[in-house]
Short mmCIF file of C-alpha atoms in Angstrom, two decimals:
data_model
loop_
_atom_site.label_atom_id
_atom_site.label_comp_id
_atom_site.label_asym_id
_atom_site.label_seq_id
_atom_site.Cartn_x
_atom_site.Cartn_y
_atom_site.Cartn_z
CA MET T 1 -0.05 0.04 0.08
CA LEU T 2 2.55 2.54 1.05
CA SER T 3 5.84 1.24 -0.20
CA ASN T 4 7.49 -2.15 -0.84
CA ARG T 5 10.89 -0.71 0.00
CA GLN T 6 11.94 -0.06 3.52
CA THR T 7 15.37 1.13 4.39
CA PRO T 8 16.84 -0.21 7.66
CA ASP T 9 16.16 3.25 9.09
CA ALA T 10 12.47 3.05 8.02
CA ARG T 11 12.14 -0.36 9.58
CA SER T 12 13.75 0.74 12.78
CA GLU T 13 11.55 3.86 12.99
CA PHE T 14 8.43 1.72 12.31
CA LEU T 15 9.41 -0.73 15.12
CA ALA T 16 10.28 2.04 17.50
CA GLY T 17 6.82 3.51 16.83
CA CYS T 18 5.21 0.21 17.68
CA ARG T 19 7.28 -0.06 20.80
CA ASP T 20 6.88 3.52 21.90
CA ILE T 21 3.07 3.27 21.84
CA ALA T 22 2.91 0.01 23.85
CA PRO T 23 2.60 1.63 27.26
CA VAL T 24 -0.56 3.57 26.07
CA LEU T 25 -2.27 0.39 25.12
CA VAL T 26 -2.85 -0.43 28.84
CA GLY T 27 -5.52 2.31 28.88
CA THR T 28 -6.59 1.91 25.26
CA VAL T 29 -7.93 -1.65 25.74
CA PRO T 30 -10.47 -0.82 28.42
CA PHE T 31 -11.54 2.40 26.69
CA GLY T 32 -12.06 0.56 23.42
CA PHE T 33 -14.04 -2.13 25.29
CA VAL T 34 -16.29 0.48 26.89
CA ALA T 35 -16.80 2.22 23.44
CA GLY T 36 -17.88 -1.15 21.97
CA VAL T 37 -20.32 -1.76 24.89
CA ALA T 38 -21.64 1.79 24.74
CA ALA T 39 -22.50 1.45 21.12
CA VAL T 40 -24.58 -1.67 21.71
CA GLY T 41 -26.03 -0.19 24.80
CA ALA T 42 -27.15 2.78 22.84
CA GLY T 43 -29.24 0.59 20.64
CA MET T 44 -26.77 -0.18 17.82
CA THR T 45 -26.12 -3.72 16.65
CA PRO T 46 -22.60 -5.05 17.30
CA ALA T 47 -21.94 -4.77 13.56
CA GLN T 48 -23.02 -1.09 13.62
CA GLY T 49 -20.78 -0.44 16.61
CA ILE T 50 -17.81 -1.98 15.00
CA ALA T 51 -18.44 -0.16 11.74
CA LEU T 52 -18.60 3.08 13.66
CA SER T 53 -15.21 2.31 15.06
CA PHE T 54 -13.76 1.64 11.65
CA ILE T 55 -15.20 4.79 10.17
CA ALA T 56 -14.46 7.05 13.20
CA PHE T 57 -11.17 6.09 14.68
CA SER T 58 -11.83 8.30 17.72
CA GLY T 59 -12.88 7.12 21.06
CA ILE T 60 -14.60 10.38 22.10
CA ALA T 61 -16.41 10.61 18.82
CA GLN T 62 -17.68 7.09 19.17
CA LEU T 63 -18.90 7.77 22.71
CA VAL T 64 -20.63 10.96 21.62
CA VAL T 65 -22.39 9.11 18.78
CA ALA T 66 -23.45 6.34 21.18
CA GLN T 67 -24.97 8.99 23.57
CA LEU T 68 -26.75 10.84 20.89
CA VAL T 69 -28.10 7.62 19.25
CA ALA T 70 -29.39 6.56 22.68
CA ALA T 71 -31.08 9.97 23.06
CA GLN T 72 -32.51 9.54 19.56
CA SER T 73 -30.98 12.86 18.45
CA PRO T 74 -31.27 13.85 14.77
CA ALA T 75 -28.41 12.68 12.49
CA ILE T 76 -27.45 16.38 11.76
CA VAL T 77 -26.95 16.93 15.51
CA THR T 78 -24.87 13.93 15.89
CA LEU T 79 -22.70 14.91 12.92
CA ALA T 80 -22.29 18.31 14.19
CA ALA T 81 -21.27 17.07 17.68
CA VAL T 82 -18.68 14.72 16.25
CA LEU T 83 -17.34 17.51 14.09
CA VAL T 84 -16.92 19.82 17.04
CA VAL T 85 -15.07 17.15 19.21
CA SER T 86 -12.88 16.39 16.20
CA LEU T 87 -11.76 19.98 15.53
CA ARG T 88 -8.66 19.34 17.55
CA PHE T 89 -7.31 17.28 14.70
CA LEU T 90 -7.03 20.48 12.60
CA MET T 91 -4.59 21.82 15.21
CA TYR T 92 -2.73 18.49 15.18
CA SER T 93 -2.45 18.62 11.41
CA ALA T 94 -1.23 22.27 11.50
CA ALA T 95 1.45 21.36 14.04
CA LEU T 96 2.71 18.19 12.20
CA SER T 97 2.41 19.58 8.66
CA PRO T 98 5.95 21.00 8.49
CA HIS T 99 7.22 17.51 9.10
CA LEU T 100 4.90 15.73 6.76
CA ALA T 101 4.29 18.24 3.92
CA HIS T 102 7.04 16.59 1.71
CA LEU T 103 5.15 13.30 1.73
CA PRO T 104 2.81 12.29 -1.06
CA ASN T 105 -0.89 11.81 -0.38
CA ARG T 106 -0.50 8.07 -0.26
CA TRP T 107 1.35 8.71 3.05
CA ARG T 108 -0.44 11.84 4.39
CA ILE T 109 -4.01 10.34 4.04
CA PRO T 110 -3.29 7.17 6.14
CA LEU T 111 -1.36 9.05 8.64
CA ALA T 112 -4.13 11.59 9.02
CA TYR T 113 -6.65 8.75 9.54
CA LEU T 114 -4.43 7.05 12.18
CA MET T 115 -3.82 10.28 14.03
CA THR T 116 -4.90 10.18 17.67
CA ASP T 117 -4.21 12.37 20.69
CA GLN T 118 -1.57 9.94 21.90
CA GLY T 119 -0.01 9.73 18.49
CA PHE T 120 0.09 13.48 18.06
CA ALA T 121 1.85 13.95 21.52
CA MET T 122 4.34 11.21 20.85
CA GLY T 123 4.83 12.22 17.25
CA THR T 124 5.63 15.85 18.02
CA GLN T 125 8.00 14.69 20.74
CA HIS T 126 9.78 12.29 18.26
CA TYR T 127 10.05 15.00 15.57
CA GLY T 128 11.54 17.30 18.12
CA LYS T 129 14.57 15.07 18.60
CA ALA T 130 17.87 15.91 16.82
CA GLY T 131 19.04 13.82 13.95
CA ASP T 132 17.89 12.69 10.50
CA ARG T 133 14.23 13.11 10.08
CA ARG T 134 13.84 11.52 6.68
CA ASP T 135 12.17 8.31 7.94
CA ARG T 136 10.32 9.64 10.97
CA HIS T 137 6.95 9.34 9.31
CA TRP T 138 7.54 5.50 9.61
CA HIS T 139 7.44 6.04 13.44
CA LEU T 140 4.02 7.70 13.19
CA LEU T 141 2.87 4.79 11.11
CA GLY T 142 4.12 2.21 13.52
CA MET T 143 2.37 4.04 16.42
CA GLY T 144 -0.77 4.57 14.51
CA LEU T 145 -1.19 0.99 13.16
CA THR T 146 -0.43 -0.57 16.56
CA LEU T 147 -2.92 1.61 18.32
CA TYR T 148 -5.52 1.10 15.50
CA VAL T 149 -5.24 -2.79 15.68
CA VAL T 150 -5.48 -2.88 19.48
CA TRP T 151 -8.34 -0.33 19.56
CA GLN T 152 -10.35 -2.26 16.93
CA ALA T 153 -9.86 -5.53 18.76
CA ALA T 154 -11.02 -3.97 22.11
CA VAL T 155 -14.06 -2.38 20.40
CA VAL T 156 -14.99 -5.68 18.71
CA ALA T 157 -14.71 -7.44 22.08
CA GLY T 158 -16.79 -4.81 23.68
CA ALA T 159 -19.48 -4.77 20.95
CA ILE T 160 -19.81 -8.58 21.11
CA ALA T 161 -19.96 -8.59 24.89
CA GLY T 162 -22.29 -5.66 24.94
#
Protein backbone atom coordinates (compact mmCIF):
# COMPACT_ATOMS: atom_id res chain seq x y z
CA MET A 1 0.00 0.00 0.00
CA LEU A 2 2.58 2.55 1.07
CA SER A 3 5.82 1.16 -0.25
CA ASN A 4 7.48 -2.17 -0.80
CA ARG A 5 10.89 -0.69 -0.03
CA GLN A 6 11.95 -0.06 3.53
CA THR A 7 15.39 1.13 4.39
CA PRO A 8 16.86 -0.16 7.65
CA ASP A 9 16.17 3.32 9.07
CA ALA A 10 12.51 3.12 8.03
CA ARG A 11 12.17 -0.35 9.56
CA SER A 12 13.76 0.72 12.83
CA GLU A 13 11.55 3.83 12.95
CA PHE A 14 8.43 1.73 12.35
CA LEU A 15 9.36 -0.77 15.07
CA ALA A 16 10.26 2.05 17.46
CA GLY A 17 6.81 3.53 16.87
CA CYS A 18 5.18 0.18 17.67
CA ARG A 19 7.28 -0.11 20.81
CA ASP A 20 6.83 3.51 21.93
CA ILE A 21 3.02 3.32 21.84
CA ALA A 22 2.92 0.06 23.84
CA PRO A 23 2.53 1.69 27.30
CA VAL A 24 -0.51 3.62 26.03
CA LEU A 25 -2.24 0.36 25.13
CA VAL A 26 -2.85 -0.39 28.82
CA GLY A 27 -5.49 2.36 28.86
CA THR A 28 -6.59 1.84 25.27
CA VAL A 29 -7.95 -1.67 25.76
CA PRO A 30 -10.51 -0.86 28.48
CA PHE A 31 -11.52 2.40 26.75
CA GLY A 32 -12.07 0.58 23.45
CA PHE A 33 -14.03 -2.13 25.23
CA VAL A 34 -16.26 0.52 26.83
CA ALA A 35 -16.77 2.19 23.43
CA GLY A 36 -17.96 -1.12 21.99
CA VAL A 37 -20.28 -1.80 24.92
CA ALA A 38 -21.62 1.77 24.79
CA ALA A 39 -22.49 1.48 21.10
CA VAL A 40 -24.53 -1.66 21.69
CA GLY A 41 -26.02 -0.20 24.87
CA ALA A 42 -27.19 2.80 22.83
CA GLY A 43 -29.21 0.54 20.57
CA MET A 44 -26.77 -0.15 17.76
CA THR A 45 -26.14 -3.70 16.64
CA PRO A 46 -22.65 -5.07 17.30
CA ALA A 47 -21.95 -4.75 13.56
CA GLN A 48 -22.99 -1.08 13.61
CA GLY A 49 -20.83 -0.37 16.66
CA ILE A 50 -17.85 -2.04 15.01
CA ALA A 51 -18.49 -0.20 11.73
CA LEU A 52 -18.63 3.09 13.63
CA SER A 53 -15.22 2.33 15.08
CA PHE A 54 -13.73 1.59 11.67
CA ILE A 55 -15.22 4.77 10.21
CA ALA A 56 -14.47 7.09 13.13
CA PHE A 57 -11.17 6.08 14.72
CA SER A 58 -11.81 8.35 17.70
CA GLY A 59 -12.93 7.10 21.08
CA ILE A 60 -14.56 10.36 22.11
CA ALA A 61 -16.41 10.63 18.79
CA GLN A 62 -17.68 7.08 19.20
CA LEU A 63 -18.93 7.77 22.72
CA VAL A 64 -20.62 10.99 21.58
CA VAL A 65 -22.37 9.10 18.78
CA ALA A 66 -23.47 6.38 21.21
CA GLN A 67 -24.92 8.94 23.63
CA LEU A 68 -26.74 10.83 20.89
CA VAL A 69 -28.07 7.65 19.27
CA ALA A 70 -29.38 6.56 22.68
CA ALA A 71 -31.07 9.97 23.05
CA GLN A 72 -32.51 9.57 19.52
CA SER A 73 -30.96 12.86 18.40
CA PRO A 74 -31.30 13.85 14.76
CA ALA A 75 -28.44 12.72 12.52
CA ILE A 76 -27.42 16.33 11.80
CA VAL A 77 -26.98 17.01 15.53
CA THR A 78 -24.90 13.86 15.90
CA LEU A 79 -22.70 14.80 12.94
CA ALA A 80 -22.27 18.36 14.23
CA ALA A 81 -21.27 17.10 17.68
CA VAL A 82 -18.71 14.72 16.20
CA LEU A 83 -17.34 17.55 14.07
CA VAL A 84 -16.92 19.78 17.12
CA VAL A 85 -15.09 17.16 19.20
CA SER A 86 -12.89 16.37 16.20
CA LEU A 87 -11.77 19.95 15.52
CA ARG A 88 -8.64 19.35 17.58
CA PHE A 89 -7.31 17.28 14.69
CA LEU A 90 -7.03 20.47 12.65
CA MET A 91 -4.57 21.81 15.22
CA TYR A 92 -2.70 18.51 15.21
CA SER A 93 -2.45 18.65 11.43
CA ALA A 94 -1.18 22.22 11.49
CA ALA A 95 1.47 21.34 14.07
CA LEU A 96 2.71 18.27 12.19
CA SER A 97 2.39 19.63 8.65
CA PRO A 98 5.94 21.05 8.49
CA HIS A 99 7.24 17.53 9.10
CA LEU A 100 4.89 15.73 6.72
CA ALA A 101 4.34 18.24 3.90
CA HIS A 102 7.00 16.61 1.73
CA LEU A 103 5.16 13.27 1.74
CA PRO A 104 2.80 12.27 -1.06
CA ASN A 105 -0.91 11.85 -0.36
CA ARG A 106 -0.50 8.06 -0.22
CA TRP A 107 1.33 8.73 3.07
CA ARG A 108 -0.46 11.79 4.40
CA ILE A 109 -3.98 10.37 4.11
CA PRO A 110 -3.32 7.17 6.10
CA LEU A 111 -1.28 9.09 8.68
CA ALA A 112 -4.13 11.57 9.07
CA TYR A 113 -6.65 8.76 9.54
CA LEU A 114 -4.43 7.08 12.15
CA MET A 115 -3.80 10.30 14.08
CA THR A 116 -4.89 10.19 17.71
CA ASP A 117 -4.25 12.37 20.74
CA GLN A 118 -1.55 9.96 21.89
CA GLY A 119 -0.02 9.73 18.43
CA PHE A 120 0.11 13.50 18.14
CA ALA A 121 1.79 13.95 21.52
CA MET A 122 4.34 11.24 20.90
CA GLY A 123 4.84 12.24 17.27
CA THR A 124 5.64 15.86 18.06
CA GLN A 125 8.04 14.70 20.75
CA HIS A 126 9.72 12.33 18.28
CA TYR A 127 10.02 14.99 15.57
CA GLY A 128 11.55 17.32 18.15
CA LYS A 129 14.56 15.05 18.60
CA ALA A 130 17.81 15.87 16.85
CA GLY A 131 19.03 13.79 13.95
CA ASP A 132 17.94 12.61 10.54
CA ARG A 133 14.20 13.16 10.09
CA ARG A 134 13.88 11.53 6.69
CA ASP A 135 12.16 8.33 7.90
CA ARG A 136 10.34 9.62 10.98
CA HIS A 137 6.95 9.24 9.31
CA TRP A 138 7.51 5.49 9.68
CA HIS A 139 7.46 6.04 13.44
CA LEU A 140 4.03 7.67 13.17
CA LEU A 141 2.85 4.76 11.04
CA GLY A 142 4.12 2.20 13.56
CA MET A 143 2.39 3.98 16.43
CA GLY A 144 -0.81 4.53 14.48
CA LEU A 145 -1.16 0.99 13.17
CA THR A 146 -0.40 -0.57 16.54
CA LEU A 147 -2.93 1.62 18.30
CA TYR A 148 -5.49 1.06 15.53
CA VAL A 149 -5.28 -2.75 15.67
CA VAL A 150 -5.49 -2.87 19.47
CA TRP A 151 -8.34 -0.32 19.54
CA GLN A 152 -10.37 -2.20 16.95
CA ALA A 153 -9.87 -5.52 18.76
CA ALA A 154 -11.04 -3.94 22.02
CA VAL A 155 -14.09 -2.35 20.38
CA VAL A 156 -15.00 -5.65 18.70
CA ALA A 157 -14.73 -7.46 22.05
CA GLY A 158 -16.86 -4.79 23.72
CA ALA A 159 -19.49 -4.79 20.99
CA ILE A 160 -19.79 -8.57 21.12
CA ALA A 161 -19.91 -8.56 24.93
CA GLY A 162 -22.30 -5.60 24.96
